[in-house]
Short mmCIF file of C-alpha atoms and ligand atoms in Angstrom, two decimals:
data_model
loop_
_atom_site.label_atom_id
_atom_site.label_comp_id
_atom_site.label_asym_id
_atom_site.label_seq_id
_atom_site.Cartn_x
_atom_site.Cartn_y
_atom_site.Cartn_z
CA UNK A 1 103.15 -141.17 134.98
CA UNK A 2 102.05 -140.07 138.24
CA UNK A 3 99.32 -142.37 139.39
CA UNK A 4 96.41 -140.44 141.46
CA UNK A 5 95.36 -144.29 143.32
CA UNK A 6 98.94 -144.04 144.94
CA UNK A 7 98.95 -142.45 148.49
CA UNK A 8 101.32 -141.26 150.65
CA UNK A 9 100.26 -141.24 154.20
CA UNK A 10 102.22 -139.67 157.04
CA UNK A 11 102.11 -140.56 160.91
CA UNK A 12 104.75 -139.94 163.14
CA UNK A 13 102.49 -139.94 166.72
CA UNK A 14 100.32 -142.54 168.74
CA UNK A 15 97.22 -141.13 168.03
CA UNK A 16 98.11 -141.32 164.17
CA UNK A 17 99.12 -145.15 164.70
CA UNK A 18 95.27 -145.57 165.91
CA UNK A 19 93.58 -143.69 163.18
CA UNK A 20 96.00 -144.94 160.16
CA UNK A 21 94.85 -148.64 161.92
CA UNK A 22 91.14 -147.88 160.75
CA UNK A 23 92.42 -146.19 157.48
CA UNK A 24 94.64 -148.26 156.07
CA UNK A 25 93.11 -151.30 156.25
CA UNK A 26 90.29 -149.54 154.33
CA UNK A 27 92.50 -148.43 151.50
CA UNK A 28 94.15 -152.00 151.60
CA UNK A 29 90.97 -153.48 151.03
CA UNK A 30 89.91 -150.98 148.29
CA UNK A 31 91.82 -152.47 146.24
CA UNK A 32 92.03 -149.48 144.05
CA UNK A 33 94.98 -147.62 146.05
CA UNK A 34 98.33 -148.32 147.03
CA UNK A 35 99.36 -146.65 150.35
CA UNK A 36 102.68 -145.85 151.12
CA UNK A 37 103.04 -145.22 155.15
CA UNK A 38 105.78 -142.56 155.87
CA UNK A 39 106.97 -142.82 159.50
CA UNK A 40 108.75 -139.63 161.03
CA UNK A 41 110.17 -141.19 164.01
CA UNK A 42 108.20 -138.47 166.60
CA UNK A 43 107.17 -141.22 168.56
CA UNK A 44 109.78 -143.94 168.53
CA UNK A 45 109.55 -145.88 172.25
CA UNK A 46 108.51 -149.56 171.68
CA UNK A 47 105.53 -148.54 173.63
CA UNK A 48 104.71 -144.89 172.23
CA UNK A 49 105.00 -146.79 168.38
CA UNK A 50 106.03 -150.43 167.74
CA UNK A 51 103.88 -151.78 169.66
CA UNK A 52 100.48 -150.05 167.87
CA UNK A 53 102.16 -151.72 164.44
CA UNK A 54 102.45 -155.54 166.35
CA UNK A 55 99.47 -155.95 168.29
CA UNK A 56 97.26 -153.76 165.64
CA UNK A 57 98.85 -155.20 162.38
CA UNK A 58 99.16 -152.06 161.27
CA UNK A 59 101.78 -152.34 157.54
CA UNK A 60 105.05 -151.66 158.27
CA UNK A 61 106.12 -148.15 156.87
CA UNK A 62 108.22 -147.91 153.74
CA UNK A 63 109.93 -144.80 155.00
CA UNK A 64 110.67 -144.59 158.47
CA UNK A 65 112.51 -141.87 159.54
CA UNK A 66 114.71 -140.98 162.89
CA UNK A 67 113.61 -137.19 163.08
CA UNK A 68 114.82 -136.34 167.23
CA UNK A 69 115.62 -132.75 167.89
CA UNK A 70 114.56 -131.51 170.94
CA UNK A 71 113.53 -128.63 169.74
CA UNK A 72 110.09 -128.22 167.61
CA UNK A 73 111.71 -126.17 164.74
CA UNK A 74 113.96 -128.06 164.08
CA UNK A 75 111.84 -131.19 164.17
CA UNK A 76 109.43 -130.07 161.80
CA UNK A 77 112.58 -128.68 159.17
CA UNK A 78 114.12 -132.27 159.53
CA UNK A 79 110.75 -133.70 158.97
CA UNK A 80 109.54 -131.62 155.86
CA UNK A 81 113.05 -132.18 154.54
CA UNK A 82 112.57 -136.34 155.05
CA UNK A 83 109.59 -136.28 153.89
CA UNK A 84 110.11 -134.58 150.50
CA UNK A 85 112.64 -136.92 149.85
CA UNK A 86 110.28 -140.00 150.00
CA UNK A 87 107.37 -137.47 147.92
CA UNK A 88 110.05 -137.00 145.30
CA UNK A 89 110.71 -140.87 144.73
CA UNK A 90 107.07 -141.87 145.18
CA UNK A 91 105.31 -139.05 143.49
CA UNK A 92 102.31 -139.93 144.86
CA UNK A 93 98.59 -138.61 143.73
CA UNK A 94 97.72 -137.14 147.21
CA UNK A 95 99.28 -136.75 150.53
CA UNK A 96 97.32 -137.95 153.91
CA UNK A 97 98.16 -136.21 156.98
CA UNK A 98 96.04 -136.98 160.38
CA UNK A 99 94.96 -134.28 163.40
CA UNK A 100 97.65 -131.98 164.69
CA UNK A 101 100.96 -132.70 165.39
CA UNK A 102 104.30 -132.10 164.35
CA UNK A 103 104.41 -134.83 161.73
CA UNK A 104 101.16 -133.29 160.73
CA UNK A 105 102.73 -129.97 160.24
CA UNK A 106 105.77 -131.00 158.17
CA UNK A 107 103.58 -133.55 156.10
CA UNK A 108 100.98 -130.73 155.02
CA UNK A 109 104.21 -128.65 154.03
CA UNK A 110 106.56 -130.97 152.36
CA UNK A 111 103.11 -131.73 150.23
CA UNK A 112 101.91 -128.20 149.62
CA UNK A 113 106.18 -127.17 148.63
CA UNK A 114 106.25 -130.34 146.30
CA UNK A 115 102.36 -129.30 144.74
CA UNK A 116 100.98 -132.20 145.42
CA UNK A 117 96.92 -132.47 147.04
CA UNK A 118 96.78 -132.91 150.47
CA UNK A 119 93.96 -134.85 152.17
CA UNK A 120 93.53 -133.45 155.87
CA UNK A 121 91.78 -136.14 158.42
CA UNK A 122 90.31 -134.61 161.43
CA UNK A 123 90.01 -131.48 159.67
CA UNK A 124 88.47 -128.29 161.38
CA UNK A 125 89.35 -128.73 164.94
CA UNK A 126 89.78 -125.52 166.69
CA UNK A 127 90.35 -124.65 170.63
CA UNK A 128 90.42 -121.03 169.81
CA UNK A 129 93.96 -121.02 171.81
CA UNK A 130 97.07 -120.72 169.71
CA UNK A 131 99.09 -120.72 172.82
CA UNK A 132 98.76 -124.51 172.14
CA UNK A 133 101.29 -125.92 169.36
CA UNK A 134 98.55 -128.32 167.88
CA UNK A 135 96.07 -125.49 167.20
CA UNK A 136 99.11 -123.71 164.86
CA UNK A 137 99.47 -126.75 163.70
CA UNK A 138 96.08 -127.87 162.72
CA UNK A 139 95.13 -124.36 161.37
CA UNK A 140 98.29 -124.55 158.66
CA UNK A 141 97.17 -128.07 157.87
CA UNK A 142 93.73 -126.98 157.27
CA UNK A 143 94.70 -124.11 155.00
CA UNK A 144 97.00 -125.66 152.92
CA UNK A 145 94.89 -128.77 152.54
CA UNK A 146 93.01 -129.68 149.02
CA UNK A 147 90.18 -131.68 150.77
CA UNK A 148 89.22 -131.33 154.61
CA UNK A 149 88.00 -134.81 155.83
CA UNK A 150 86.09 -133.62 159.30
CA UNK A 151 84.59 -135.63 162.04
CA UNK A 152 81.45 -133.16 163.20
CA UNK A 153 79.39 -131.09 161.46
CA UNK A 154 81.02 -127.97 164.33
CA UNK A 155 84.82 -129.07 162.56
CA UNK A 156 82.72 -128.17 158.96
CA UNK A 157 81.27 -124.89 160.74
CA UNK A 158 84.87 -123.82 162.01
CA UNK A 159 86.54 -124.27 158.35
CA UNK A 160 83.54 -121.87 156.94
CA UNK A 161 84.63 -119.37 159.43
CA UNK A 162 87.68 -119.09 157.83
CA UNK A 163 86.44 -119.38 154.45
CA UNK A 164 87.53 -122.92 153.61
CA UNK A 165 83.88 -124.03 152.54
CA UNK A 166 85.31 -126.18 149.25
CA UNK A 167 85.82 -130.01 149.65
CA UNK A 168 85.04 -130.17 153.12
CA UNK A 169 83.35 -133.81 154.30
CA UNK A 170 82.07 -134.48 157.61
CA UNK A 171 82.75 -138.78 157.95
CA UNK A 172 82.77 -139.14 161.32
CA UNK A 173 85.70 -140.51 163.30
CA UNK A 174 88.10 -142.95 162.64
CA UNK A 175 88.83 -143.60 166.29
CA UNK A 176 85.18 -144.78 166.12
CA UNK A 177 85.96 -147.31 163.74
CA UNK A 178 89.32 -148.17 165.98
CA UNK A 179 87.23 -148.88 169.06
CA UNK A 180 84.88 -150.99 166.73
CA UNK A 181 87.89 -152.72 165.39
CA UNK A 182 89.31 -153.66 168.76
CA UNK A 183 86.93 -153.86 171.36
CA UNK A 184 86.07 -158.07 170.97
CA UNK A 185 89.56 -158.66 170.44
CA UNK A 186 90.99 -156.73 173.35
CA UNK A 187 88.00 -158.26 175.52
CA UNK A 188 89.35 -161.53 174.97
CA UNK A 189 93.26 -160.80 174.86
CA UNK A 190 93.83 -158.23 177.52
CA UNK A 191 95.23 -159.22 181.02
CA UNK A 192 95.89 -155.65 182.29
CA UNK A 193 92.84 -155.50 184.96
CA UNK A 194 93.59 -159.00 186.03
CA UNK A 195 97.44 -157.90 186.33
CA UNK A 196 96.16 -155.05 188.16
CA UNK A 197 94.19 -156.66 190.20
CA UNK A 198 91.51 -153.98 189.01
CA UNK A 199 87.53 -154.98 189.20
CA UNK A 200 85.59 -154.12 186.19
CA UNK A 201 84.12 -150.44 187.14
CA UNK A 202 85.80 -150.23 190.02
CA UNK A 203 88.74 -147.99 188.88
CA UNK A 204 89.20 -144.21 186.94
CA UNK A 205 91.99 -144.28 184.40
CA UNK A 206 94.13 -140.69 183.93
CA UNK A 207 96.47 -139.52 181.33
CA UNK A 208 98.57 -136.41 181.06
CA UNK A 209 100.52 -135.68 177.61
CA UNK A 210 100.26 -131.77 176.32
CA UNK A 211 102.92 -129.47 176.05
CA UNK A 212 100.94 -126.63 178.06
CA UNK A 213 99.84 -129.17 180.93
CA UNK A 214 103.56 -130.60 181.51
CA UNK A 215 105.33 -127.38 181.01
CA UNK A 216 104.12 -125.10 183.35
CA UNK A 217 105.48 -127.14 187.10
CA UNK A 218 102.49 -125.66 188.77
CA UNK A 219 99.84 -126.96 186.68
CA UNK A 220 101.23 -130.12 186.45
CA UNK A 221 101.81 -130.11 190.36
CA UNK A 222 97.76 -129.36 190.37
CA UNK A 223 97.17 -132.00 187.70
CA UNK A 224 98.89 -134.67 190.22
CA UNK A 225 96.92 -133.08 192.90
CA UNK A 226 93.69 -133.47 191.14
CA UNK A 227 94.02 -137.17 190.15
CA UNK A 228 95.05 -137.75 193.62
CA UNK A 229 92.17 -136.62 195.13
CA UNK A 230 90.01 -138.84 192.55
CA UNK A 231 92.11 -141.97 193.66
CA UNK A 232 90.58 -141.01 197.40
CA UNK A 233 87.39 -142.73 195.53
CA UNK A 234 88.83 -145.45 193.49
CA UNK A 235 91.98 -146.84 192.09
CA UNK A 236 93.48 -144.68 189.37
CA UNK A 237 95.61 -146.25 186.45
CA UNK A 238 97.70 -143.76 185.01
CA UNK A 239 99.86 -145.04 182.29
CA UNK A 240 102.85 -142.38 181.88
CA UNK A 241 103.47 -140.41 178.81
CA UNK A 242 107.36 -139.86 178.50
CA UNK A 243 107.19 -136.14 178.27
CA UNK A 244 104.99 -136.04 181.68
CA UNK A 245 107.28 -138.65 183.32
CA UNK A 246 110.40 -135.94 182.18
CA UNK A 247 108.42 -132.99 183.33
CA UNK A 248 107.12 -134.23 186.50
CA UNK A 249 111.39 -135.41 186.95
CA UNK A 250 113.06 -132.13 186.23
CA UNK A 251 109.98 -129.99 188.37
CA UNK A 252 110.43 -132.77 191.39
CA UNK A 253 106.60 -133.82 191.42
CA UNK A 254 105.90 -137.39 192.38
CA UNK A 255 103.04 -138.41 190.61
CA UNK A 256 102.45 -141.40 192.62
CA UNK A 257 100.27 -141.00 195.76
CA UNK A 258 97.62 -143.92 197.71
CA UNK A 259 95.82 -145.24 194.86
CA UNK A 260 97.40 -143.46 191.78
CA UNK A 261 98.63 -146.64 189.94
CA UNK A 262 101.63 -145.43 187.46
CA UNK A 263 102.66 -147.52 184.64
CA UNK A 264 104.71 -147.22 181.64
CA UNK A 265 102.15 -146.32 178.24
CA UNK A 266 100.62 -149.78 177.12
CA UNK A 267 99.21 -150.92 173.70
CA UNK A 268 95.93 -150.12 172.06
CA UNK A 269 94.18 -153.42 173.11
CA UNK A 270 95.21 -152.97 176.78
CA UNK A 271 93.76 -149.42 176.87
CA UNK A 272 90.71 -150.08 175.21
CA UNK A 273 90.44 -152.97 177.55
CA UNK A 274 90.99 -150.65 180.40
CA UNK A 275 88.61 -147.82 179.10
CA UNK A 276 85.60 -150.67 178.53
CA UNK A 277 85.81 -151.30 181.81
CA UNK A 278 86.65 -147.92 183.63
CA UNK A 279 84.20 -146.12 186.12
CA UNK A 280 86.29 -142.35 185.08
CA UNK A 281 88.18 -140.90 182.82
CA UNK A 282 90.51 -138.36 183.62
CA UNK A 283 92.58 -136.98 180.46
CA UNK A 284 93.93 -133.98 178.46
CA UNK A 285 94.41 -136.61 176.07
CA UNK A 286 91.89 -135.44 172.74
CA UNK A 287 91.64 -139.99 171.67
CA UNK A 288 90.30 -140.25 174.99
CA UNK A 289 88.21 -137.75 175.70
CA UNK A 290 86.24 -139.76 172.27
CA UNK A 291 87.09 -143.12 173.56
CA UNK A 292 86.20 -141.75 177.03
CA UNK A 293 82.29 -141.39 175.21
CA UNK A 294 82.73 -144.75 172.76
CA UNK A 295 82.92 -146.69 175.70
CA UNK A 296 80.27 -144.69 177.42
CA UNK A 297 82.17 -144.11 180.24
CA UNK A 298 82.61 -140.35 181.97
CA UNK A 299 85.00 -138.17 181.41
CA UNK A 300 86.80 -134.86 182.99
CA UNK A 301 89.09 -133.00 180.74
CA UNK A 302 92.08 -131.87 182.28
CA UNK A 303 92.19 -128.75 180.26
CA UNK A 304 90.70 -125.26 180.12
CA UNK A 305 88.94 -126.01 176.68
CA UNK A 306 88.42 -128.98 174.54
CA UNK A 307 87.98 -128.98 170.50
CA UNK A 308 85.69 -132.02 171.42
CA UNK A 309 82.70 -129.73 172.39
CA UNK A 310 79.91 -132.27 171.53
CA UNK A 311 81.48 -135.01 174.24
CA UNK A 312 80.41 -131.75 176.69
CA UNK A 313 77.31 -130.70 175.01
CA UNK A 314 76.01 -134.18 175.60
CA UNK A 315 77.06 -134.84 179.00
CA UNK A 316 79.42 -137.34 178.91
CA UNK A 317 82.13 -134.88 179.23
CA UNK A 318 83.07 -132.06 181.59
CA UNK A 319 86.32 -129.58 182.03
CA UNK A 320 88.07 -130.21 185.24
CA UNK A 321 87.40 -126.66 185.87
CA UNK A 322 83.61 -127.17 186.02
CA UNK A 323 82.08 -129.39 188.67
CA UNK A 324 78.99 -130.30 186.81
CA UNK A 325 77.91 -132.71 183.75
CA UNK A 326 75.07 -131.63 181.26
CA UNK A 327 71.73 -134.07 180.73
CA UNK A 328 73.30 -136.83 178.49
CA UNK A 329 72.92 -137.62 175.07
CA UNK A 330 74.44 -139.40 172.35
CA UNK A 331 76.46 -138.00 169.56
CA UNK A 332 75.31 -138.71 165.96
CA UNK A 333 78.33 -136.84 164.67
CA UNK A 334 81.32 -139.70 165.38
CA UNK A 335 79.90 -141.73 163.48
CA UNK A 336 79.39 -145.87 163.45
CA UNK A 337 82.62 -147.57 162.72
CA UNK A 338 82.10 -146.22 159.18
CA UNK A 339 84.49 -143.38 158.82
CA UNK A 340 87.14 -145.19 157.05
CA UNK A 341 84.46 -146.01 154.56
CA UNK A 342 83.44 -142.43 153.84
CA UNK A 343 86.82 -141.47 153.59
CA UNK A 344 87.85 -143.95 150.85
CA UNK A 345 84.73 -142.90 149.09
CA UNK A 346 85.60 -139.48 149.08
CA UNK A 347 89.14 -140.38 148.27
CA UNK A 348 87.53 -142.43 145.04
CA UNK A 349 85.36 -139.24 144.32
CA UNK A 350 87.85 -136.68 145.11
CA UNK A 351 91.13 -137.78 143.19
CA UNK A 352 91.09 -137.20 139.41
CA UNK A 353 92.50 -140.50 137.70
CA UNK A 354 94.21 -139.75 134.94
CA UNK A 355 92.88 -140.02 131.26
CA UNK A 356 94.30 -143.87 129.47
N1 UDP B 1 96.68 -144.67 174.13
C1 UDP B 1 97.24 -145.93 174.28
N2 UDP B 1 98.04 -146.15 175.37
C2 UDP B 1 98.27 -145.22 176.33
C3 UDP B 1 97.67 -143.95 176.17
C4 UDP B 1 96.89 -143.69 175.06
O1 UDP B 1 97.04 -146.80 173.44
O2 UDP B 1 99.01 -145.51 177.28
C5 UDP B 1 95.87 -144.41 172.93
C6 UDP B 1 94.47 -143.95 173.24
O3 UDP B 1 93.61 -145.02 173.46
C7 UDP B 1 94.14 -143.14 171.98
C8 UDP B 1 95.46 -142.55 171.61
O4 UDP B 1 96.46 -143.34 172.22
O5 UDP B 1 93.70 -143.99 170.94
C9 UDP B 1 95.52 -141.12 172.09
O6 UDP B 1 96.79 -140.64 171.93
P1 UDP B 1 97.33 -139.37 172.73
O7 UDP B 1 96.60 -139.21 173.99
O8 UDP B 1 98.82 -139.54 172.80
O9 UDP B 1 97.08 -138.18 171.72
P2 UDP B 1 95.84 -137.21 171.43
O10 UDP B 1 94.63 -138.06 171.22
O11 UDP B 1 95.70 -136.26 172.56
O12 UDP B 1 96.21 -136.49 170.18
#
């Protein structure tokens, strides 16, 4: 008999690692679910994925798949094809699927093709450009989706827009939670500013990762040029996604100039460590642009829009593009370490058990 309490969750992507880390251990300590973590292999460098399962003792996934084509397509078709392969043996009572990526994608359609609910997490995001691969990616999740688990009331507003108004939740964000979860613990661990030789405020951290930032050589070339210019001020850390480090290689763009400090990605605990402590934020990164604000530190977005628009609205944000911040505020909307809570309560509430 299929059993509603059993959940198949699919990550595939750092920033899934992160918010499966706040999650799962609420699930786990439900009691009244059992998780299943699927694993589609997007992310597979010791320090784009195993590390986030070590240091964060996140539960190894039961299904961990090898999915690396270069090209999208046919990543996603070898991912929905995985994936319904472990939905077929599990038969699971609901599908999770987390913010916008690939492994979001295939998960939302291997769910939808096999009939079976899908809970979205981080539901209702929009940037209003579907040149970028996450927006197609997060509108398809969002319309195939059975409930629509947002983290701001603006996500709830966007969803309405197009008509999605049923089972829609605003619980606040789990990356919330994850900065709760790991702050003490990476304030006692971490050695990266001592390894650094970085003084608490004294430094700006910058990361580069989207497809439409490292694909185009002349934005990147300004993006270097940009975080250069901040480093004139203060050290900048700038741990290294893989796909800038291959861009900036093929376009001939050295991203390391005086005071740009470029290291290989590091774990959650060193980064939260490092963002605690940071004087700027420069990313195009959506986790930090939040963490940016959880930590209370400032932040420029290195991007021409941002689905975050409350992390603007309230001043602790601004688009590289515009030189000034607003009058800051907080932001009731993300929520107080309590959206994994929420979220297994509307799980609970949600997911019909079935009759003895
Ligand atoms: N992160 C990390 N190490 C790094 C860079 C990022 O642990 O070197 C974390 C960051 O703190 C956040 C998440 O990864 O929790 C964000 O992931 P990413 O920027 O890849 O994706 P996005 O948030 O843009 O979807």
């Amino acid at each position: 008999m299929v059993q509603p309490s059993k959940l198949v969750t699919i990550v595939g992507a750092r920033p899934q690692f992160i918010k499966a880390f706040a999650l799962s251990r609420a699930l786990a300590e439900a009691a009244d679910f059992e998780e299943i973590l699927v694993h589609t292999g997007q992310h597979f460098d010791a320090n784009m994925s195993t590390v986030f399962f070590e240091e964060l003792g996140i539960r190894r996934p039961k299904y961990h798949f090898d999915v690396q084509a270069s090209e999208p397509g046919a990543a996603v078709a070898q991912m929905i094809s995985a994936i319904e392969g472990a939905l077929q043996t599990e038969k699971p009572g609901a599908v999770i699927v987390y913010g916008d990526t690939n492994s979001t994608l295939a998960g939302a359609l291997a769910a939808a093709q096999a009939r079976i609910p899908l809970v979205h997490v981080e539901a209702g995001m929009r940037s209003f450009n579907r040149r970028m691969p996450e927006e197609v990616n997060r509108i398809v999740a969002d319309h195939l989706s059975d409930m629509h688990l947002c983290v701001t009331h603006s996500a709830a507003e966007n969803l309405a827009r197009e008509g999605i108004v049923r089972n829609v939740h605003v619980v606040g964000d789990l990356m919330q939670d994850a900065t709760h979860l790991a702050t003490e613990t990476a304030e006692r661990t971490s050695t990266i500013l001592k390894r650094l030789s970085l003084a608490q405020k004294g430094y700006g951290v910058a990361t580069v990762h989207r497809a439409g930032n490292t694909d185009d050589p002349n934005l990147l070339a300004g993006l270097f040029d940009f975080i250069a210019a901040e480093a004139q001020r203060r050290p900048i850390v700038f741990p290294i996604h893989p796909r800038t480090a291959r861009a900036a290689a093929e376009f001939g763009l050295d991203p390391c100039r005086m005071g740009v400090i470029v290291i290989e990605p590091v774990g959650y605990l060193d980064m939260c460590h490092l963002l605690h402590h940071a004087k700027i934020v420069l990313t195009d990164s959506g986790g930090l642009q939040k963490e940016a604000y959880f930590h209370r530190v400032p932040c420029v977005t290195l991007r021409d829009e941002t689905e975050w628009v409350e992390t603007i609205a309230c001043g602790w944000n601004r688009l590289w593009t515009v030189p000034d911040y607003r009058e800051r505020r907080e932001i009731a909307d993300f929520g107080q370490g309590d959206a994994a809570a929420k979220i297994v309560q509307c799980l609970r509430d949600g997911l019909q058990r079935p009759a003895n």
